[in-house]
PDB file of C-alpha atoms and ligand atoms in Angstrom:
ATOM      1  CA  ARG M   1      18.049   3.403   4.253  1.00 63.00           C
ATOM      2  CA  GLY M   2      15.435   4.449   6.741  1.00 70.00           C
ATOM      3  CA  TRP M   3      11.628   4.153   6.150  1.00 73.00           C
ATOM      4  CA  MET M   4      11.834   3.607   2.416  1.00 76.00           C
ATOM      5  CA  THR M   5      14.129   0.666   2.237  1.00 76.00           C
ATOM      6  CA  GLU M   6      15.066  -0.723   5.801  1.00 78.00           C
ATOM      7  CA  ASN M   7      13.900  -4.319   6.661  1.00 84.00           C
ATOM      8  CA  LEU M   8      11.710  -4.719   3.537  1.00 91.00           C
ATOM      9  CA  TYR M   9      10.547  -8.216   2.672  1.00 92.00           C
ATOM     10  CA  MET M  10       8.513  -9.569  -0.178  1.00 95.00           C
ATOM     11  CA  TYR M  11       5.266 -11.289   0.960  1.00 97.00           C
ATOM     12  CA  GLN M  12       2.643 -12.585  -1.273  1.00 98.00           C
ATOM     13  CA  GLY M  13       4.000 -10.387  -4.138  1.00 97.00           C
ATOM     14  CA  TYR M  14       4.342  -7.091  -2.218  1.00 97.00           C
ATOM     15  CA  TRP M  15       7.090  -5.415  -0.241  1.00 95.00           C
ATOM     16  CA  HIS M  16       6.381  -5.201   3.482  1.00 94.00           C
ATOM     17  CA  GLN M  17       8.302  -3.534   6.290  1.00 89.00           C
ATOM     18  CA  SER M  18       9.336  -5.729   9.246  1.00 86.00           C
ATOM     19  CA  MET M  19       9.639  -4.883  12.857  1.00 77.00           C
ATOM     20  CA  ARG M  20       7.866  -1.696  12.436  1.00 77.00           C
ATOM     21  CA  ARG M  21       4.455  -0.428  13.594  1.00 77.00           C
ATOM     22  CA  ILE M  22       2.980  -1.451  10.337  1.00 83.00           C
ATOM     23  CA  SER M  23       4.745  -4.695   9.484  1.00 88.00           C
ATOM     24  CA  VAL M  24       4.653  -7.946   7.604  1.00 92.00           C
ATOM     25  CA  GLU M  25       4.352  -9.771  10.975  1.00 91.00           C
ATOM     26  CA  ASN M  26       1.263  -7.826  11.766  1.00 91.00           C
ATOM     27  CA  VAL M  27      -0.152  -8.538   8.335  1.00 94.00           C
ATOM     28  CA  MET M  28       0.195 -12.247   8.973  1.00 93.00           C
ATOM     29  CA  ALA M  29      -1.234 -12.038  12.252  1.00 89.00           C
ATOM     30  CA  VAL M  30      -4.439 -10.153  11.068  1.00 90.00           C
ATOM     31  CA  GLN M  31      -4.793 -12.551   8.086  1.00 91.00           C
ATOM     32  CA  ASP M  32      -5.309 -15.328  10.627  1.00 84.00           C
ATOM     33  CA  THR M  33      -7.178 -13.587  13.389  1.00 86.00           C
ATOM     34  CA  PHE M  34      -8.982 -10.572  12.116  1.00 87.00           C
ATOM     35  CA  LYS M  35     -12.762 -10.709  12.366  1.00 87.00           C
ATOM     36  CA  ALA M  36     -14.616  -8.252  10.253  1.00 90.00           C
ATOM     37  CA  ARG M  37     -18.120  -7.165  10.725  1.00 90.00           C
ATOM     38  CA  PRO M  38     -20.510  -6.498   7.957  1.00 93.00           C
ATOM     39  CA  THR M  39     -21.138  -2.902   9.196  1.00 93.00           C
ATOM     40  CA  ASP M  40     -17.312  -2.123   9.189  1.00 94.00           C
ATOM     41  CA  ILE M  41     -15.851   0.508   6.921  1.00 96.00           C
ATOM     42  CA  TYR M  42     -12.160  -0.158   5.589  1.00 97.00           C
ATOM     43  CA  LEU M  43     -10.182   2.751   4.095  1.00 98.00           C
ATOM     44  CA  ALA M  44      -7.522   1.223   1.795  1.00 98.00           C
ATOM     45  CA  THR M  45      -4.613   3.127   0.462  1.00 98.00           C
ATOM     46  CA  LEU M  46      -0.994   2.914  -0.521  1.00 98.00           C
ATOM     47  CA  PRO M  47       1.149   5.143   1.941  1.00 96.00           C
ATOM     48  CA  LYS M  48       1.277   8.842   0.649  1.00 98.00           C
ATOM     49  CA  SER M  49      -1.982   8.682  -1.282  1.00 98.00           C
ATOM     50  CA  GLY M  50      -4.006  10.760   1.071  1.00 98.00           C
ATOM     51  CA  THR M  51      -4.723   8.270   3.830  1.00 98.00           C
ATOM     52  CA  THR M  52      -4.724  10.908   6.593  1.00 98.00           C
ATOM     53  CA  TRP M  53      -7.168  13.098   4.688  1.00 98.00           C
ATOM     54  CA  LEU M  54      -9.499  10.110   3.863  1.00 98.00           C
ATOM     55  CA  LYS M  55      -9.463   9.039   7.513  1.00 97.00           C
ATOM     56  CA  ALA M  56     -10.493  12.561   8.559  1.00 97.00           C
ATOM     57  CA  LEU M  57     -13.201  12.955   6.264  1.00 98.00           C
ATOM     58  CA  VAL M  58     -14.746   9.546   6.868  1.00 97.00           C
ATOM     59  CA  PHE M  59     -14.439   9.918  10.641  1.00 95.00           C
ATOM     60  CA  ALA M  60     -16.071  13.298  10.605  1.00 97.00           C
ATOM     61  CA  MET M  61     -18.897  12.167   8.170  1.00 97.00           C
ATOM     62  CA  VAL M  62     -19.813   9.026   9.951  1.00 96.00           C
ATOM     63  CA  ASN M  63     -19.673  10.646  13.466  1.00 94.00           C
ATOM     64  CA  ARG M  64     -21.375  13.817  12.367  1.00 96.00           C
ATOM     65  CA  ASN M  65     -24.308  13.317  14.772  1.00 95.00           C
ATOM     66  CA  ARG M  66     -21.940  12.769  17.678  1.00 92.00           C
ATOM     67  CA  TYR M  67     -19.536  15.432  16.956  1.00 94.00           C
ATOM     68  CA  LYS M  68     -21.182  18.375  14.929  1.00 96.00           C
ATOM     69  CA  CYS M  69     -19.249  19.888  12.088  1.00 96.00           C
ATOM     70  CA  LYS M  70     -21.697  22.763  11.573  1.00 94.00           C
ATOM     71  CA  PRO M  71     -21.561  24.523  14.069  1.00 95.00           C
ATOM     72  CA  LEU M  72     -18.445  22.819  14.898  1.00 95.00           C
ATOM     73  CA  SER M  73     -18.298  21.017  18.204  1.00 95.00           C
ATOM     74  CA  THR M  74     -15.550  22.260  20.457  1.00 94.00           C
ATOM     75  CA  ASP M  75     -14.809  18.852  21.622  1.00 94.00           C
ATOM     76  CA  HIS M  76     -14.440  17.399  18.049  1.00 95.00           C
ATOM     77  CA  PRO M  77     -11.681  14.775  18.132  1.00 93.00           C
ATOM     78  CA  LEU M  78     -10.197  16.160  14.910  1.00 96.00           C
ATOM     79  CA  LEU M  79      -9.548  19.444  16.715  1.00 96.00           C
ATOM     80  CA  VAL M  80      -7.201  17.835  19.201  1.00 92.00           C
ATOM     81  CA  SER M  81      -6.118  14.646  17.608  1.00 90.00           C
ATOM     82  CA  ASN M  82      -4.342  13.236  14.501  1.00 93.00           C
ATOM     83  CA  PRO M  83      -6.759  11.328  12.120  1.00 94.00           C
ATOM     84  CA  HIS M  84      -4.430   8.302  12.571  1.00 91.00           C
ATOM     85  CA  ASN M  85      -5.338   8.212  16.182  1.00 87.00           C
ATOM     86  CA  CYS M  86      -9.266   8.299  15.376  1.00 90.00           C
ATOM     87  CA  VAL M  87      -9.022   5.630  12.638  1.00 91.00           C
ATOM     88  CA  PRO M  88      -6.635   2.820  13.459  1.00 88.00           C
ATOM     89  CA  PHE M  89      -4.827   0.539  10.746  1.00 91.00           C
ATOM     90  CA  ILE M  90      -5.789  -2.976  11.155  1.00 91.00           C
ATOM     91  CA  GLU M  91      -2.214  -4.144  10.662  1.00 91.00           C
ATOM     92  CA  THR M  92      -0.630  -2.113  13.575  1.00 83.00           C
ATOM     93  CA  LYS M  93       0.263  -3.644  16.948  1.00 61.00           C
ATOM     94  CA  VAL M  94      -1.943  -1.109  18.676  1.00 56.00           C
ATOM     95  CA  PHE M  95      -5.027  -2.577  17.104  1.00 59.00           C
ATOM     96  CA  ILE M  96      -3.853  -6.121  17.588  1.00 55.00           C
ATOM     97  CA  ASN M  97      -3.206  -5.306  21.272  1.00 51.00           C
ATOM     98  CA  MET M  98      -6.526  -3.397  21.550  1.00 54.00           C
ATOM     99  CA  PRO M  99      -9.226  -5.959  22.007  1.00 50.00           C
ATOM    100  CA  THR M 100     -11.539  -3.298  23.236  1.00 55.00           C
ATOM    101  CA  TYR M 101     -11.665  -1.898  19.699  1.00 61.00           C
ATOM    102  CA  ALA M 102     -13.581  -5.022  18.721  1.00 57.00           C
ATOM    103  CA  ASP M 103     -16.461  -3.777  20.941  1.00 59.00           C
ATOM    104  CA  ALA M 104     -16.425  -0.300  19.455  1.00 67.00           C
ATOM    105  CA  HIS M 105     -19.862   1.082  18.364  1.00 73.00           C
ATOM    106  CA  SER M 106     -20.880   0.472  14.831  1.00 81.00           C
ATOM    107  CA  PRO M 107     -19.826   1.264  12.232  1.00 91.00           C
ATOM    108  CA  ARG M 108     -16.194   0.654  13.011  1.00 90.00           C
ATOM    109  CA  ILE M 109     -13.848   2.651  10.873  1.00 92.00           C
ATOM    110  CA  PHE M 110     -10.388   1.038   9.936  1.00 93.00           C
ATOM    111  CA  ALA M 111      -7.713   1.876   7.555  1.00 95.00           C
ATOM    112  CA  THR M 112      -5.346  -0.546   5.810  1.00 96.00           C
ATOM    113  CA  HIS M 113      -2.287  -0.531   3.374  1.00 97.00           C
ATOM    114  CA  ILE M 114      -2.599  -4.319   2.910  1.00 97.00           C
ATOM    115  CA  PRO M 115      -2.891  -5.131  -0.844  1.00 98.00           C
ATOM    116  CA  TYR M 116      -6.294  -6.434  -1.965  1.00 97.00           C
ATOM    117  CA  THR M 117      -4.742 -10.048  -2.481  1.00 96.00           C
ATOM    118  CA  SER M 118      -3.488 -10.245   1.009  1.00 97.00           C
ATOM    119  CA  LEU M 119      -6.605  -8.870   2.886  1.00 97.00           C
ATOM    120  CA  PRO M 120      -7.912 -10.974   5.741  1.00 95.00           C
ATOM    121  CA  GLN M 121     -10.404 -13.474   4.332  1.00 95.00           C
ATOM    122  CA  SER M 122     -13.067 -12.367   6.917  1.00 93.00           C
ATOM    123  CA  ILE M 123     -13.050  -8.924   5.149  1.00 95.00           C
ATOM    124  CA  LEU M 124     -13.506 -10.358   1.784  1.00 95.00           C
ATOM    125  CA  ASP M 125     -16.283 -12.692   2.990  1.00 94.00           C
ATOM    126  CA  SER M 126     -18.224  -9.933   4.797  1.00 93.00           C
ATOM    127  CA  SER M 127     -20.483  -7.297   3.134  1.00 92.00           C
ATOM    128  CA  CYS M 128     -18.403  -4.424   4.740  1.00 96.00           C
ATOM    129  CA  ARG M 129     -17.759  -1.358   2.511  1.00 98.00           C
ATOM    130  CA  ILE M 130     -14.236  -0.550   1.366  1.00 98.00           C
ATOM    131  CA  VAL M 131     -13.108   2.719   0.066  1.00 98.00           C
ATOM    132  CA  TYR M 132      -9.793   2.820  -1.988  1.00 98.00           C
ATOM    133  CA  LEU M 133      -7.981   6.193  -2.572  1.00 98.00           C
ATOM    134  CA  CYS M 134      -5.496   6.188  -5.238  1.00 98.00           C
ATOM    135  CA  ARG M 135      -2.958   9.040  -6.220  1.00 98.00           C
ATOM    136  CA  ASN M 136      -0.852   9.900  -9.266  1.00 98.00           C
ATOM    137  CA  PRO M 137       2.082   7.600  -8.818  1.00 98.00           C
ATOM    138  CA  LYS M 138       4.449  10.667  -9.519  1.00 98.00           C
ATOM    139  CA  ASP M 139       3.006  12.694  -6.644  1.00 98.00           C
ATOM    140  CA  VAL M 140       3.119   9.393  -4.373  1.00 98.00           C
ATOM    141  CA  LEU M 141       6.794   9.231  -5.245  1.00 98.00           C
ATOM    142  CA  VAL M 142       7.673  12.730  -4.260  1.00 98.00           C
ATOM    143  CA  SER M 143       5.619  12.604  -1.238  1.00 98.00           C
ATOM    144  CA  MET M 144       7.422   9.356  -0.175  1.00 96.00           C
ATOM    145  CA  PHE M 145      10.799  10.806  -0.767  1.00 96.00           C
ATOM    146  CA  HIS M 146      10.158  13.553   1.570  1.00 96.00           C
ATOM    147  CA  PHE M 147       8.495  11.438   4.156  1.00 94.00           C
ATOM    148  CA  ALA M 148      11.242   8.863   4.080  1.00 92.00           C
ATOM    149  CA  ASN M 149      13.974  11.517   4.563  1.00 93.00           C
ATOM    150  CA  LYS M 150      11.988  13.184   7.380  1.00 91.00           C
ATOM    151  CA  LEU M 151      11.772   9.871   9.230  1.00 87.00           C
ATOM    152  CA  ARG M 152      15.364   8.829   8.486  1.00 84.00           C
ATOM    153  CA  GLU M 153      17.605   7.917  11.391  1.00 80.00           C
ATOM    154  CA  LYS M 154      20.148  10.651  11.950  1.00 79.00           C
ATOM    155  CA  SER M 155      22.982   8.065  11.284  1.00 79.00           C
ATOM    156  CA  CYS M 156      21.658   7.358   7.759  1.00 81.00           C
ATOM    157  CA  SER M 157      22.761   9.607   4.755  1.00 85.00           C
ATOM    158  CA  PRO M 158      19.615  11.033   3.175  1.00 88.00           C
ATOM    159  CA  LEU M 159      18.062   9.220   0.191  1.00 91.00           C
ATOM    160  CA  THR M 160      18.471  11.210  -3.026  1.00 94.00           C
ATOM    161  CA  PHE M 161      15.618  11.736  -5.375  1.00 96.00           C
ATOM    162  CA  GLU M 162      17.239   9.667  -7.979  1.00 97.00           C
ATOM    163  CA  GLU M 163      17.701   6.709  -5.689  1.00 95.00           C
ATOM    164  CA  THR M 164      14.071   7.009  -4.525  1.00 95.00           C
ATOM    165  CA  PHE M 165      12.846   7.098  -8.120  1.00 97.00           C
ATOM    166  CA  GLU M 166      14.998   4.031  -9.032  1.00 97.00           C
ATOM    167  CA  LEU M 167      13.444   2.042  -6.136  1.00 95.00           C
ATOM    168  CA  PHE M 168       9.846   3.324  -6.889  1.00 97.00           C
ATOM    169  CA  SER M 169       9.996   2.483 -10.608  1.00 97.00           C
ATOM    170  CA  LYS M 170      11.158  -0.976  -9.801  1.00 96.00           C
ATOM    171  CA  GLY M 171       8.161  -1.370  -7.530  1.00 97.00           C
ATOM    172  CA  VAL M 172      10.091  -0.995  -4.253  1.00 95.00           C
ATOM    173  CA  MET M 173       8.145   0.866  -1.609  1.00 94.00           C
ATOM    174  CA  PRO M 174       6.426  -0.287   1.498  1.00 93.00           C
ATOM    175  CA  MET M 175       3.236  -2.188   0.233  1.00 96.00           C
ATOM    176  CA  GLY M 176       4.335  -1.677  -3.368  1.00 96.00           C
ATOM    177  CA  PRO M 177       4.601  -2.206  -6.273  1.00 98.00           C
ATOM    178  CA  TYR M 178       2.439   0.906  -6.539  1.00 98.00           C
ATOM    179  CA  TRP M 179       0.778  -0.287  -9.876  1.00 98.00           C
ATOM    180  CA  ASP M 180      -0.144  -3.837  -8.646  1.00 98.00           C
ATOM    181  CA  HIS M 181      -1.712  -2.326  -5.609  1.00 98.00           C
ATOM    182  CA  VAL M 182      -3.802   0.067  -7.364  1.00 98.00           C
ATOM    183  CA  LYS M 183      -4.784  -2.458 -10.010  1.00 98.00           C
ATOM    184  CA  GLY M 184      -5.853  -5.051  -7.407  1.00 98.00           C
ATOM    185  CA  TYR M 185      -8.262  -2.759  -5.708  1.00 98.00           C
ATOM    186  CA  HIS M 186      -9.396  -1.289  -9.081  1.00 98.00           C
ATOM    187  CA  GLU M 187     -10.347  -4.637 -10.276  1.00 97.00           C
ATOM    188  CA  PHE M 188     -11.986  -5.568  -7.044  1.00 97.00           C
ATOM    189  CA  SER M 189     -14.207  -2.423  -7.261  1.00 97.00           C
ATOM    190  CA  LEU M 190     -15.334  -3.379 -10.731  1.00 97.00           C
ATOM    191  CA  GLU M 191     -16.202  -6.889  -9.471  1.00 96.00           C
ATOM    192  CA  CYS M 192     -17.931  -5.585  -6.297  1.00 96.00           C
ATOM    193  CA  SER M 193     -19.105  -2.139  -7.098  1.00 95.00           C
ATOM    194  CA  GLU M 194     -21.738  -2.156  -4.243  1.00 96.00           C
ATOM    195  CA  ASN M 195     -19.023  -2.681  -1.691  1.00 97.00           C
ATOM    196  CA  VAL M 196     -15.855  -1.105  -3.086  1.00 98.00           C
ATOM    197  CA  LEU M 197     -15.687   2.449  -3.936  1.00 98.00           C
ATOM    198  CA  PHE M 198     -12.468   3.571  -6.068  1.00 98.00           C
ATOM    199  CA  LEU M 199     -11.593   7.307  -5.638  1.00 98.00           C
ATOM    200  CA  THR M 200      -8.611   9.409  -6.746  1.00 98.00           C
ATOM    201  CA  TYR M 201      -6.870  12.081  -4.628  1.00 98.00           C
ATOM    202  CA  GLU M 202      -6.925  14.365  -7.597  1.00 98.00           C
ATOM    203  CA  ASP M 203     -10.726  14.098  -8.095  1.00 98.00           C
ATOM    204  CA  MET M 204     -11.279  14.544  -4.373  1.00 98.00           C
ATOM    205  CA  LYS M 205      -9.152  17.914  -4.677  1.00 98.00           C
ATOM    206  CA  ARG M 206     -10.930  18.976  -7.816  1.00 98.00           C
ATOM    207  CA  ASP M 207     -14.360  18.415  -6.467  1.00 98.00           C
ATOM    208  CA  ALA M 208     -14.525  17.776  -2.724  1.00 98.00           C
ATOM    209  CA  THR M 209     -18.168  18.547  -2.306  1.00 98.00           C
ATOM    210  CA  ASN M 210     -19.547  16.139  -4.771  1.00 98.00           C
ATOM    211  CA  ASN M 211     -17.036  13.388  -3.673  1.00 98.00           C
ATOM    212  CA  VAL M 212     -17.914  13.805   0.064  1.00 98.00           C
ATOM    213  CA  LYS M 213     -21.565  13.473  -0.841  1.00 98.00           C
ATOM    214  CA  ARG M 214     -20.800  10.437  -2.868  1.00 98.00           C
ATOM    215  CA  LEU M 215     -18.803   8.915  -0.046  1.00 98.00           C
ATOM    216  CA  ALA M 216     -21.482   9.495   2.451  1.00 98.00           C
ATOM    217  CA  LYS M 217     -24.077   7.878   0.164  1.00 98.00           C
ATOM    218  CA  PHE M 218     -21.761   4.976  -0.367  1.00 98.00           C
ATOM    219  CA  LEU M 219     -21.107   4.463   3.254  1.00 98.00           C
ATOM    220  CA  GLY M 220     -24.851   4.450   4.022  1.00 97.00           C
ATOM    221  CA  CYS M 221     -25.178   7.854   5.666  1.00 97.00           C
ATOM    222  CA  PRO M 222     -26.208  10.285   2.903  1.00 98.00           C
ATOM    223  CA  PHE M 223     -26.609  13.944   3.763  1.00 98.00           C
ATOM    224  CA  THR M 224     -30.106  15.059   4.060  1.00 98.00           C
ATOM    225  CA  LYS M 225     -31.285  18.236   2.089  1.00 98.00           C
ATOM    226  CA  GLU M 226     -31.419  19.999   5.444  1.00 97.00           C
ATOM    227  CA  GLU M 227     -27.887  19.042   6.145  1.00 98.00           C
ATOM    228  CA  GLU M 228     -26.803  20.339   2.868  1.00 97.00           C
ATOM    229  CA  VAL M 229     -28.674  23.620   3.160  1.00 97.00           C
ATOM    230  CA  ASN M 230     -27.155  24.128   6.637  1.00 97.00           C
ATOM    231  CA  GLY M 231     -23.662  23.769   5.312  1.00 97.00           C
ATOM    232  CA  VAL M 232     -22.855  20.405   7.010  1.00 98.00           C
ATOM    233  CA  VAL M 233     -20.932  19.131   3.866  1.00 98.00           C
ATOM    234  CA  GLN M 234     -18.843  22.283   3.828  1.00 98.00           C
ATOM    235  CA  GLY M 235     -18.144  22.194   7.593  1.00 98.00           C
ATOM    236  CA  ILE M 236     -16.664  18.590   7.165  1.00 98.00           C
ATOM    237  CA  ILE M 237     -14.566  19.797   4.205  1.00 98.00           C
ATOM    238  CA  GLU M 238     -13.342  22.743   6.072  1.00 98.00           C
ATOM    239  CA  LEU M 239     -12.588  20.759   9.348  1.00 98.00           C
ATOM    240  CA  CYS M 240     -10.615  18.205   7.303  1.00 98.00           C
ATOM    241  CA  SER M 241      -8.746  20.710   4.991  1.00 98.00           C
ATOM    242  CA  PHE M 242      -5.160  20.482   4.642  1.00 98.00           C
ATOM    243  CA  GLU M 243      -4.521  23.877   6.379  1.00 98.00           C
ATOM    244  CA  ASN M 244      -6.858  23.022   9.279  1.00 97.00           C
ATOM    245  CA  LEU M 245      -5.408  19.540   9.931  1.00 97.00           C
ATOM    246  CA  ARG M 246      -1.775  20.793   9.606  1.00 97.00           C
ATOM    247  CA  GLU M 247      -2.461  23.574  12.079  1.00 96.00           C
ATOM    248  CA  VAL M 248      -4.090  21.212  14.647  1.00 95.00           C
ATOM    249  CA  ASN M 249      -1.132  18.747  14.113  1.00 95.00           C
ATOM    250  CA  LYS M 250       1.775  21.086  14.460  1.00 93.00           C
ATOM    251  CA  GLN M 251       3.015  19.350  17.554  1.00 91.00           C
ATOM    252  CA  GLY M 252       3.026  16.034  19.128  1.00 87.00           C
ATOM    253  CA  ASN M 253       3.572  12.454  18.004  1.00 83.00           C
ATOM    254  CA  VAL M 254       1.434   9.775  16.464  1.00 79.00           C
ATOM    255  CA  PHE M 255       2.782   6.181  16.244  1.00 70.00           C
ATOM    256  CA  GLU M 256       5.765   5.689  18.432  1.00 65.00           C
ATOM    257  CA  GLY M 257       7.746   8.741  17.856  1.00 74.00           C
ATOM    258  CA  ILE M 258       6.481   9.733  14.307  1.00 85.00           C
ATOM    259  CA  PRO M 259       5.766  13.505  14.610  1.00 91.00           C
ATOM    260  CA  ASN M 260       2.267  14.517  13.800  1.00 92.00           C
ATOM    261  CA  ASN M 261       3.329  17.181  11.320  1.00 94.00           C
ATOM    262  CA  VAL M 262       5.169  14.811   8.913  1.00 94.00           C
ATOM    263  CA  PHE M 263       1.625  13.743   7.472  1.00 96.00           C
ATOM    264  CA  PHE M 264       1.038  17.377   6.229  1.00 97.00           C
ATOM    265  CA  ARG M 265       3.567  18.582   3.625  1.00 98.00           C
ATOM    266  CA  GLU M 266       1.936  20.572   0.607  1.00 98.00           C
ATOM    267  CA  GLY M 267      -1.209  18.768  -0.030  1.00 98.00           C
ATOM    268  CA  ASN M 268      -1.273  19.738  -3.625  1.00 98.00           C
ATOM    269  CA  VAL M 269      -1.745  17.912  -7.000  1.00 98.00           C
ATOM    270  CA  GLY M 270       1.143  18.034  -9.368  1.00 98.00           C
ATOM    271  CA  ASP M 271       4.121  18.839  -7.070  1.00 98.00           C
ATOM    272  CA  TRP M 272       5.997  16.155  -9.081  1.00 98.00           C
ATOM    273  CA  THR M 273       6.618  18.690 -11.832  1.00 98.00           C
ATOM    274  CA  ASN M 274       9.068  20.385  -9.351  1.00 98.00           C
ATOM    275  CA  HIS M 275      11.056  17.153  -8.883  1.00 98.00           C
ATOM    276  CA  LEU M 276      10.964  14.883 -11.940  1.00 98.00           C
ATOM    277  CA  THR M 277      13.106  15.277 -14.970  1.00 98.00           C
ATOM    278  CA  ASP M 278      11.335  14.821 -18.327  1.00 98.00           C
ATOM    279  CA  GLU M 279      13.010  11.422 -18.630  1.00 98.00           C
ATOM    280  CA  MET M 280      11.890  10.254 -15.203  1.00 98.00           C
ATOM    281  CA  SER M 281       8.328  11.397 -15.966  1.00 98.00           C
ATOM    282  CA  GLN M 282       8.319   9.559 -19.389  1.00 98.00           C
ATOM    283  CA  ILE M 283       9.585   6.364 -17.724  1.00 98.00           C
ATOM    284  CA  LEU M 284       6.746   6.539 -15.183  1.00 98.00           C
ATOM    285  CA  ASP M 285       4.249   7.298 -17.804  1.00 98.00           C
ATOM    286  CA  GLN M 286       5.318   4.302 -19.714  1.00 98.00           C
ATOM    287  CA  ILE M 287       5.102   1.889 -16.826  1.00 98.00           C
ATOM    288  CA  THR M 288       1.796   3.318 -15.831  1.00 98.00           C
ATOM    289  CA  GLN M 289       0.404   2.936 -19.490  1.00 97.00           C
ATOM    290  CA  GLU M 290       1.515  -0.626 -19.573  1.00 97.00           C
ATOM    291  CA  LYS M 291       0.376  -1.605 -16.233  1.00 97.00           C
ATOM    292  CA  PHE M 292      -3.022   0.179 -16.259  1.00 97.00           C
ATOM    293  CA  GLN M 293      -3.715  -0.645 -19.890  1.00 96.00           C
ATOM    294  CA  GLY M 294      -7.469  -1.118 -20.381  1.00 94.00           C
ATOM    295  CA  LEU M 295      -8.297   0.261 -17.058  1.00 94.00           C
ATOM    296  CA  ASP M 296     -10.295   3.522 -16.601  1.00 93.00           C
ATOM    297  CA  ILE M 297      -7.824   5.148 -14.162  1.00 95.00           C
ATOM    298  CA  SER M 298      -6.734   8.811 -14.892  1.00 92.00           C
ATOM    299  CA  PHE M 299      -5.352  11.457 -12.671  1.00 93.00           C
TER     300      PHE M 299
HETATM  301  P1  A3P N   1       2.231  15.707   0.053  1.00 90.87           P
HETATM  302  O1  A3P N   1       3.554  14.978   0.588  1.00 90.87           O
HETATM  303  O2  A3P N   1       2.295  15.758  -1.514  1.00 90.87           O
HETATM  304  O3  A3P N   1       2.104  17.007   0.538  1.00 90.87           O
HETATM  305  P2  A3P N   1      -0.722   9.900   3.490  1.00 90.87           P
HETATM  306  O4  A3P N   1      -1.775  10.405   4.409  1.00 90.87           O
HETATM  307  O5  A3P N   1      -1.385   8.728   2.783  1.00 90.87           O
HETATM  308  O6  A3P N   1       0.484   9.570   4.379  1.00 90.87           O
HETATM  309  O7  A3P N   1      -0.450  10.936   2.459  1.00 90.87           O
HETATM  310  C1  A3P N   1       0.324  12.079   2.717  1.00 90.87           C
HETATM  311  C2  A3P N   1      -0.034  13.197   1.658  1.00 90.87           C
HETATM  312  O8  A3P N   1      -1.331  13.703   1.826  1.00 90.87           O
HETATM  313  C3  A3P N   1       0.965  14.339   1.807  1.00 90.87           C
HETATM  314  O9  A3P N   1       1.075  14.798   0.453  1.00 90.87           O
HETATM  315  C4  A3P N   1       0.081  15.304   2.605  1.00 90.87           C
HETATM  316  O10 A3P N   1       0.460  16.623   2.589  1.00 90.87           O
HETATM  317  C5  A3P N   1      -1.284  15.073   1.943  1.00 90.87           C
HETATM  318  N1  A3P N   1      -2.368  15.377   2.870  1.00 90.87           N
HETATM  319  C6  A3P N   1      -2.480  15.323   4.201  1.00 90.87           C
HETATM  320  N2  A3P N   1      -3.572  15.962   4.718  1.00 90.87           N
HETATM  321  C7  A3P N   1      -4.288  16.274   3.631  1.00 90.87           C
HETATM  322  C8  A3P N   1      -5.541  17.008   3.432  1.00 90.87           C
HETATM  323  N3  A3P N   1      -6.222  17.355   4.623  1.00 90.87           N
HETATM  324  N4  A3P N   1      -5.917  17.430   2.300  1.00 90.87           N
HETATM  325  C9  A3P N   1      -5.131  17.173   1.135  1.00 90.87           C
HETATM  326  N5  A3P N   1      -3.891  16.401   1.266  1.00 90.87           N
HETATM  327  C10 A3P N   1      -3.565  16.096   2.466  1.00 90.87           C
END
């Protein structure tokens, strides 16, 4: 019912929505037609893992000479626009119908929820950089539960948390199963560490400063000592903070009627403790332990 379950199809081992803005039809279209450039940056995530935050941070960082973050330019796009409007998903119709973006200045910044194994071949063949942001599955589940109910058609009855848990633990969510998506990109990051950076939402929250510096270095735009002394890193972090982005996005719509504000709920680590029973938590721990066995992923 609604965003979480409606029109879901299995394609190449993952659940995809159909007839939506981000859809399996668009994934197939970009698989055939998308032309990556070596200078491109791709931000890969599962929905509800912090995509909006990562888009804002990378957009602000890469464009910091064009739009100053310290002192903050009054015309900074993130002061008036949702990060989703600044960094498009490759698998949306808007991008597919927007040939001019192909001419955008370098580096182009894109996002994607497409699983690693279904990425367009031209991305895999190019030497572009990919950042993967992963989040504790329990917080992804909680975030998704609220998001799905906010986007639910008025005619559908709300999804209960129990139903959402059942679906999530069976791997059913757009672009899920969660564990396969994360594992695919994690293994890719080990094989290709120069081109793929694997981050967690929790680590970003714990230490935004060092992770933002690490991101900038990885993306080929490290901060100079002068920028650090002048507070540019802090300026970017403040501009992209949950509180600031939520304030900017109180009104308006992004994506065909999706309200801007649904992308900003709590922005915390560990809200799952307010939703999951001990039994639910243990079940997810067990699945995560089995699926991530031998991998160095912690939250
Ligand atoms: P919660 O629902 O737990 O609050 P996505 O962008 O992938 O859709 O993920 C949405 C989640 O990221 C939501 O989590 C949202 O509140 C959180 N989020 C959005 N902007 C953020 C920011 N600037 N800093 C930290 N978390 C943010």
